[in-house]
Short mmCIF file of C-alpha atoms in Angstrom, two decimals:
data_model
loop_
_atom_site.label_atom_id
_atom_site.label_comp_id
_atom_site.label_asym_id
_atom_site.label_seq_id
_atom_site.Cartn_x
_atom_site.Cartn_y
_atom_site.Cartn_z
CA UNK A 27 6.84 5.06 -12.43
CA UNK A 28 5.71 5.24 -8.89
CA UNK A 29 5.19 1.98 -6.67
CA UNK A 30 1.46 2.14 -7.03
CA UNK A 31 1.71 2.21 -10.79
CA UNK A 32 4.19 -0.63 -10.79
CA UNK A 33 1.87 -2.56 -8.62
CA UNK A 34 -1.20 -2.00 -11.26
CA UNK A 35 1.15 -3.11 -14.23
CA UNK A 36 2.27 -6.22 -12.24
CA UNK A 37 -1.43 -7.30 -11.54
CA UNK A 38 -2.22 -6.83 -15.38
CA UNK A 39 -0.20 -9.48 -16.80
CA UNK A 40 -1.82 -8.76 -20.59
CA UNK A 41 0.45 -5.25 -20.44
CA UNK A 42 3.97 -7.03 -19.53
CA UNK A 43 3.84 -11.04 -20.58
CA UNK A 44 4.13 -10.19 -24.28
CA UNK A 45 7.14 -8.27 -23.82
CA UNK A 46 8.42 -10.79 -21.43
CA UNK A 47 8.18 -13.32 -24.12
CA UNK A 48 9.89 -11.17 -26.55
CA UNK A 49 12.79 -10.94 -24.45
CA UNK A 50 12.87 -14.67 -24.20
CA UNK A 51 12.51 -15.15 -27.84
CA UNK A 52 15.37 -12.80 -28.26
CA UNK A 53 17.72 -14.99 -26.40
CA UNK A 54 16.47 -18.02 -28.15
CA UNK A 55 14.32 -19.39 -25.10
CA UNK A 56 11.30 -21.62 -25.45
CA UNK A 57 8.11 -19.71 -24.79
CA UNK A 58 5.47 -22.34 -25.53
CA UNK A 59 4.62 -22.93 -22.01
CA UNK A 60 5.02 -19.71 -19.94
CA UNK A 61 3.90 -19.79 -16.36
CA UNK A 62 3.48 -16.42 -14.51
CA UNK A 63 4.44 -16.46 -10.98
CA UNK A 64 1.86 -14.62 -8.88
CA UNK A 65 3.78 -14.34 -5.73
CA UNK A 66 6.85 -12.13 -5.33
CA UNK A 67 7.69 -8.40 -6.01
CA UNK A 68 9.22 -8.69 -9.83
CA UNK A 69 7.91 -9.75 -13.00
CA UNK A 70 8.63 -13.33 -13.07
CA UNK A 71 7.73 -16.09 -15.63
CA UNK A 72 8.53 -19.58 -15.98
CA UNK A 73 9.84 -20.97 -19.34
CA UNK A 74 8.93 -24.41 -19.56
CA UNK A 75 10.51 -26.78 -16.86
CA UNK A 76 14.13 -25.39 -16.73
CA UNK A 77 14.51 -21.73 -16.85
CA UNK A 78 13.02 -18.39 -15.21
CA UNK A 79 12.93 -14.79 -16.54
CA UNK A 80 13.12 -12.33 -13.53
CA UNK A 81 12.33 -8.76 -14.61
CA UNK A 82 13.01 -5.83 -12.32
CA UNK A 83 11.43 -2.43 -12.45
CA UNK A 84 13.64 0.36 -12.50
CA UNK A 85 12.72 1.41 -8.88
CA UNK A 86 13.84 -1.66 -7.77
CA UNK A 87 16.98 -1.94 -9.52
CA UNK A 88 18.94 -2.43 -6.52
CA UNK A 89 17.08 -5.93 -6.24
CA UNK A 90 18.74 -6.76 -9.57
CA UNK A 91 22.02 -6.09 -8.72
CA UNK A 92 22.12 -7.68 -5.29
CA UNK A 93 20.48 -10.99 -7.10
CA UNK A 94 22.99 -10.96 -9.91
CA UNK A 95 25.76 -10.16 -7.62
CA UNK A 96 24.91 -12.85 -4.97
CA UNK A 97 24.23 -15.58 -7.72
CA UNK A 98 27.58 -14.74 -9.32
CA UNK A 99 29.43 -14.82 -5.94
CA UNK A 100 27.99 -17.88 -4.34
CA UNK A 101 28.17 -20.02 -7.52
CA UNK A 102 30.20 -23.09 -6.66
CA UNK A 103 30.67 -22.36 -3.09
CA UNK A 104 27.60 -23.95 -1.54
CA UNK A 105 26.84 -27.59 -1.20
CA UNK A 106 22.99 -26.38 -1.59
CA UNK A 107 21.85 -25.65 -5.19
CA UNK A 108 20.85 -22.21 -5.91
CA UNK A 109 20.01 -20.68 -9.29
CA UNK A 110 22.63 -20.13 -12.06
CA UNK A 111 22.33 -17.22 -14.34
CA UNK A 112 22.16 -17.86 -17.92
CA UNK A 113 21.25 -14.94 -19.53
CA UNK A 114 21.10 -10.82 -18.47
CA UNK A 115 20.10 -7.75 -20.18
CA UNK A 116 17.96 -4.56 -20.01
CA UNK A 117 14.60 -3.60 -21.78
CA UNK A 118 13.70 -0.02 -22.01
CA UNK A 119 15.58 0.55 -18.81
CA UNK A 120 14.14 -2.52 -16.98
CA UNK A 121 17.09 -4.97 -16.18
CA UNK A 122 16.55 -8.77 -16.27
CA UNK A 123 17.74 -12.25 -15.40
CA UNK A 124 17.47 -15.65 -16.95
CA UNK A 125 18.07 -17.80 -14.27
CA UNK A 126 17.67 -21.74 -13.97
CA UNK A 127 14.75 -23.21 -12.26
CA UNK A 128 15.29 -25.47 -9.25
CA UNK A 129 13.28 -28.46 -8.55
CA UNK A 130 11.68 -29.31 -5.06
CA UNK A 131 8.90 -28.33 -3.17
CA UNK A 132 8.34 -24.78 -2.02
CA UNK A 133 9.06 -24.77 2.07
CA UNK A 134 5.98 -22.98 2.54
CA UNK A 135 3.91 -25.67 1.12
CA UNK A 136 5.63 -28.67 2.92
CA UNK A 137 6.80 -26.90 6.20
CA UNK A 138 3.43 -27.13 8.02
CA UNK A 139 3.05 -30.74 7.56
CA UNK A 140 6.29 -31.98 8.39
CA UNK A 141 6.77 -34.13 11.56
CA UNK A 142 8.60 -32.34 14.51
CA UNK A 143 11.66 -34.14 14.37
CA UNK A 144 12.17 -33.52 10.91
CA UNK A 145 11.51 -29.78 11.36
CA UNK A 146 14.27 -29.78 13.74
CA UNK A 147 16.22 -31.38 11.19
CA UNK A 148 15.62 -28.91 8.66
CA UNK A 149 16.12 -26.16 10.77
CA UNK A 150 19.75 -27.49 11.65
CA UNK A 151 20.13 -27.40 7.70
CA UNK A 152 19.03 -23.92 7.49
CA UNK A 153 21.53 -23.06 10.01
CA UNK A 154 24.23 -24.57 8.34
CA UNK A 155 23.54 -22.92 5.11
CA UNK A 156 23.25 -19.61 6.50
CA UNK A 157 26.80 -20.36 8.20
CA UNK A 158 28.39 -21.51 4.54
CA UNK A 159 26.77 -18.48 2.42
CA UNK A 160 28.42 -16.49 5.37
CA UNK A 161 31.68 -17.96 4.73
CA UNK A 162 31.64 -17.08 0.99
CA UNK A 163 33.62 -13.94 0.38
CA UNK A 164 31.59 -10.92 -0.14
CA UNK A 165 33.50 -9.67 -3.37
CA UNK A 166 31.36 -6.66 -5.16
CA UNK A 167 28.76 -7.23 -2.58
CA UNK A 168 30.80 -5.44 -0.27
CA UNK A 169 29.81 -2.20 -1.87
CA UNK A 170 25.98 -2.59 -1.67
CA UNK A 171 24.77 0.62 0.09
CA UNK A 172 23.39 1.48 2.54
CA UNK A 173 26.48 -0.17 4.78
CA UNK A 174 25.76 -1.97 7.80
CA UNK A 175 26.28 0.83 10.44
CA UNK A 176 24.40 3.20 8.23
CA UNK A 177 21.52 0.96 7.83
CA UNK A 178 21.42 0.00 11.34
CA UNK A 179 21.35 3.84 12.46
CA UNK A 180 18.41 4.31 10.07
CA UNK A 181 16.58 1.20 11.64
CA UNK A 182 16.98 2.74 14.99
CA UNK A 183 16.00 6.06 14.29
CA UNK A 184 12.51 4.85 13.01
CA UNK A 185 11.95 2.00 14.86
CA UNK A 186 9.43 3.30 17.60
CA UNK A 187 7.58 5.01 14.89
CA UNK A 188 7.40 2.04 12.75
CA UNK A 189 6.17 -0.59 15.67
CA UNK A 190 3.68 2.17 16.80
CA UNK A 191 2.18 2.46 13.31
CA UNK A 192 2.07 -1.48 13.33
CA UNK A 193 0.23 -1.75 16.32
CA UNK A 194 3.01 -3.23 18.73
CA UNK A 195 1.28 -3.60 22.27
CA UNK A 196 2.28 -0.84 24.72
CA UNK A 197 3.83 -3.28 27.14
CA UNK A 198 6.27 -4.06 24.48
CA UNK A 199 7.03 -0.60 23.42
CA UNK A 200 7.67 0.32 26.94
CA UNK A 201 10.91 -1.29 26.68
CA UNK A 202 11.90 -0.26 23.21
CA UNK A 203 14.15 2.71 24.24
CA UNK A 204 16.06 0.77 26.67
CA UNK A 205 16.76 -2.01 24.05
CA UNK A 206 17.47 0.66 21.26
CA UNK A 207 20.10 2.38 23.49
CA UNK A 208 21.94 -1.27 24.15
CA UNK A 209 21.59 -1.69 20.63
CA UNK A 210 23.45 1.42 20.06
CA UNK A 211 26.14 0.74 22.89
CA UNK A 212 27.44 -2.01 21.49
CA UNK A 213 24.94 -4.96 21.65
CA UNK A 214 24.82 -4.97 17.92
CA UNK A 215 28.37 -5.05 16.30
CA UNK A 216 28.52 -2.15 13.67
CA UNK A 217 31.90 -2.50 12.60
CA UNK A 218 32.70 -6.27 12.73
CA UNK A 219 33.62 -7.96 9.64
CA UNK A 220 30.64 -7.87 7.32
CA UNK A 221 29.14 -11.23 5.73
CA UNK A 222 26.63 -11.82 3.25
CA UNK A 223 23.28 -11.38 4.59
CA UNK A 224 19.93 -12.21 2.54
CA UNK A 225 17.64 -10.91 5.23
CA UNK A 226 14.95 -13.53 4.52
CA UNK A 227 15.88 -16.95 5.12
CA UNK A 228 12.21 -17.93 5.03
CA UNK A 229 9.77 -20.92 4.05
CA UNK A 230 9.02 -19.03 0.64
CA UNK A 231 12.57 -18.92 -0.31
CA UNK A 232 13.48 -22.59 0.36
CA UNK A 233 12.98 -25.87 -1.63
CA UNK A 234 12.59 -28.98 0.35
CA UNK A 235 12.57 -32.66 -0.87
CA UNK A 236 11.52 -35.76 0.41
CA UNK A 237 13.74 -39.05 0.33
CA UNK A 238 12.59 -42.30 1.88
CA UNK A 239 10.31 -40.18 4.37
CA UNK A 240 13.25 -37.70 5.39
CA UNK A 241 12.48 -34.06 4.29
CA UNK A 242 15.72 -32.25 3.55
CA UNK A 243 16.78 -28.81 2.23
CA UNK A 244 17.30 -28.79 -1.25
CA UNK A 245 17.61 -25.45 -2.67
CA UNK A 246 17.80 -21.73 -1.82
CA UNK A 247 16.69 -18.91 -4.20
CA UNK A 248 15.59 -15.06 -4.24
CA UNK A 249 18.65 -12.87 -3.35
CA UNK A 250 16.99 -9.62 -4.15
CA UNK A 251 17.53 -8.25 -0.67
CA UNK A 252 21.22 -9.08 -0.30
CA UNK A 253 23.19 -6.83 2.15
CA UNK A 254 26.73 -7.14 4.14
CA UNK A 255 26.38 -6.83 7.56
CA UNK A 256 26.45 -8.71 11.30
CA UNK A 257 25.97 -12.42 10.74
CA UNK A 258 23.02 -12.69 13.47
CA UNK A 259 20.65 -10.92 11.43
CA UNK A 260 19.83 -13.99 9.18
CA UNK A 261 18.88 -16.17 12.07
CA UNK A 262 15.69 -13.77 12.34
CA UNK A 263 13.63 -15.48 9.44
CA UNK A 264 13.75 -19.01 10.63
CA UNK A 265 13.49 -17.88 14.33
CA UNK A 266 10.33 -15.94 13.70
CA UNK A 267 8.70 -18.16 11.03
CA UNK A 268 9.62 -21.60 11.87
CA UNK A 269 11.25 -22.23 15.13
CA UNK A 270 7.80 -21.08 16.50
CA UNK A 271 9.56 -20.88 20.28
CA UNK A 272 10.30 -24.61 20.59
CA UNK A 273 13.53 -25.24 22.63
CA UNK A 274 14.20 -28.21 19.99
CA UNK A 275 13.81 -26.17 16.87
CA UNK A 276 15.76 -23.06 18.34
CA UNK A 277 18.76 -25.55 19.52
CA UNK A 278 18.83 -27.17 15.94
CA UNK A 279 18.65 -23.92 14.25
CA UNK A 280 21.62 -22.15 16.29
CA UNK A 281 23.90 -25.19 16.52
CA UNK A 282 23.76 -25.63 12.78
CA UNK A 283 24.80 -21.84 12.44
CA UNK A 284 27.53 -22.76 14.88
CA UNK A 285 26.16 -21.57 18.47
CA UNK A 286 26.46 -23.84 21.04
CA UNK A 287 25.50 -21.58 24.09
CA UNK A 288 22.10 -19.67 24.05
CA UNK A 289 22.79 -16.95 26.67
CA UNK A 290 20.96 -13.94 27.85
CA UNK A 291 23.23 -11.80 25.61
CA UNK A 292 22.45 -13.59 22.54
CA UNK A 293 18.66 -13.55 23.04
CA UNK A 294 18.75 -9.72 23.78
CA UNK A 295 21.00 -9.21 20.52
CA UNK A 296 18.45 -11.42 18.42
CA UNK A 297 15.51 -9.36 19.76
CA UNK A 298 16.97 -6.06 18.98
CA UNK A 299 17.85 -7.30 15.29
CA UNK A 300 14.19 -8.50 15.06
CA UNK A 301 12.89 -5.28 16.12
CA UNK A 302 15.05 -3.75 13.78
CA UNK A 303 15.03 -5.94 10.72
CA UNK A 304 13.73 -4.09 7.61
CA UNK A 305 10.56 -6.17 7.29
CA UNK A 306 9.99 -6.01 11.06
CA UNK A 307 6.22 -6.85 11.82
CA UNK A 308 6.08 -8.78 15.12
CA UNK A 309 2.36 -9.01 15.04
CA UNK A 310 2.42 -10.71 11.73
CA UNK A 311 5.73 -12.42 11.93
CA UNK A 312 5.96 -14.36 15.25
CA UNK A 313 4.55 -17.86 14.48
CA UNK A 314 3.73 -18.54 18.28
CA UNK A 315 0.16 -18.89 18.92
CA UNK A 316 -0.81 -16.41 21.77
CA UNK A 317 2.44 -15.12 22.12
CA UNK A 318 1.10 -11.82 22.95
CA UNK A 319 -0.46 -13.13 25.99
CA UNK A 320 2.29 -14.93 27.17
CA UNK A 321 4.70 -12.58 27.55
CA UNK A 322 4.65 -9.11 29.64
CA UNK A 323 7.68 -7.33 28.21
CA UNK A 324 10.56 -7.69 25.55
CA UNK A 325 12.72 -9.59 27.95
CA UNK A 326 9.96 -12.14 28.41
CA UNK A 327 9.11 -12.13 24.72
CA UNK A 328 12.89 -12.94 23.74
CA UNK A 329 12.72 -15.92 26.29
CA UNK A 330 9.63 -17.19 24.69
CA UNK A 331 10.99 -16.86 20.93
CA UNK A 332 14.47 -18.33 21.66
CA UNK A 333 13.33 -20.91 24.31
CA UNK A 334 16.19 -23.14 25.67
#
């Protein structure tokens, strides 16, 4: 099945929901009040308040491997709740997982209305969470392909074409080749000990909860894009989508992660990684109003994003 054919199937729940419910019944699960999740990549159905069935198309089997491996490897290793695997299997070549449903408010729903000091608090918790995930041993996740050095070299080779296609302004493209040369020459470590990377510490993958007026991070989910590699890669999501170039937010994120010094080299490395990220699209992802006018080149842009 092609990606376009899969997308058409996913949009027509009448074609796949009966099969999903049959899978659930086969595991003795309650199917009386299913809820189809319309966002995300895979076929996802809530089964009551407690469980979620996630079905992966064969062309995205790598996401199943990453998700199952990550949930298994991180189980019991984090203070923050993550889903637990209740059941797994394959139906007609489509692998699936039944996982627990975490309580809380989706980060993308709560984040915009949080007071500034609470945004800083949550970003510190996110930095701490990234560091905690990265302290966990890789286990079988170490064998996920492509390996970090191969992945980075591929990204470097296609970087300029990608950002030209996505419409990045010429004033930023002008400094791209220099930055890529620096990245290849050692700015981005290629052979440092790898850690677990989700690549997507973004509001859509967090759960928040409010206790006595204080919002806190209460859950983390969606591990379908996990890879192993250099630790700084996972700072990009919260930097782009949440920190918004505000020095207090940037400082709390980085200090939570373990960085006490925000120097030029760190900003430069993060700028390179942001351009090389597997989902990189600066025009859509940098949540700083008018950033295209505030910066004249990539150096000014890195100073704007990682202020402080």
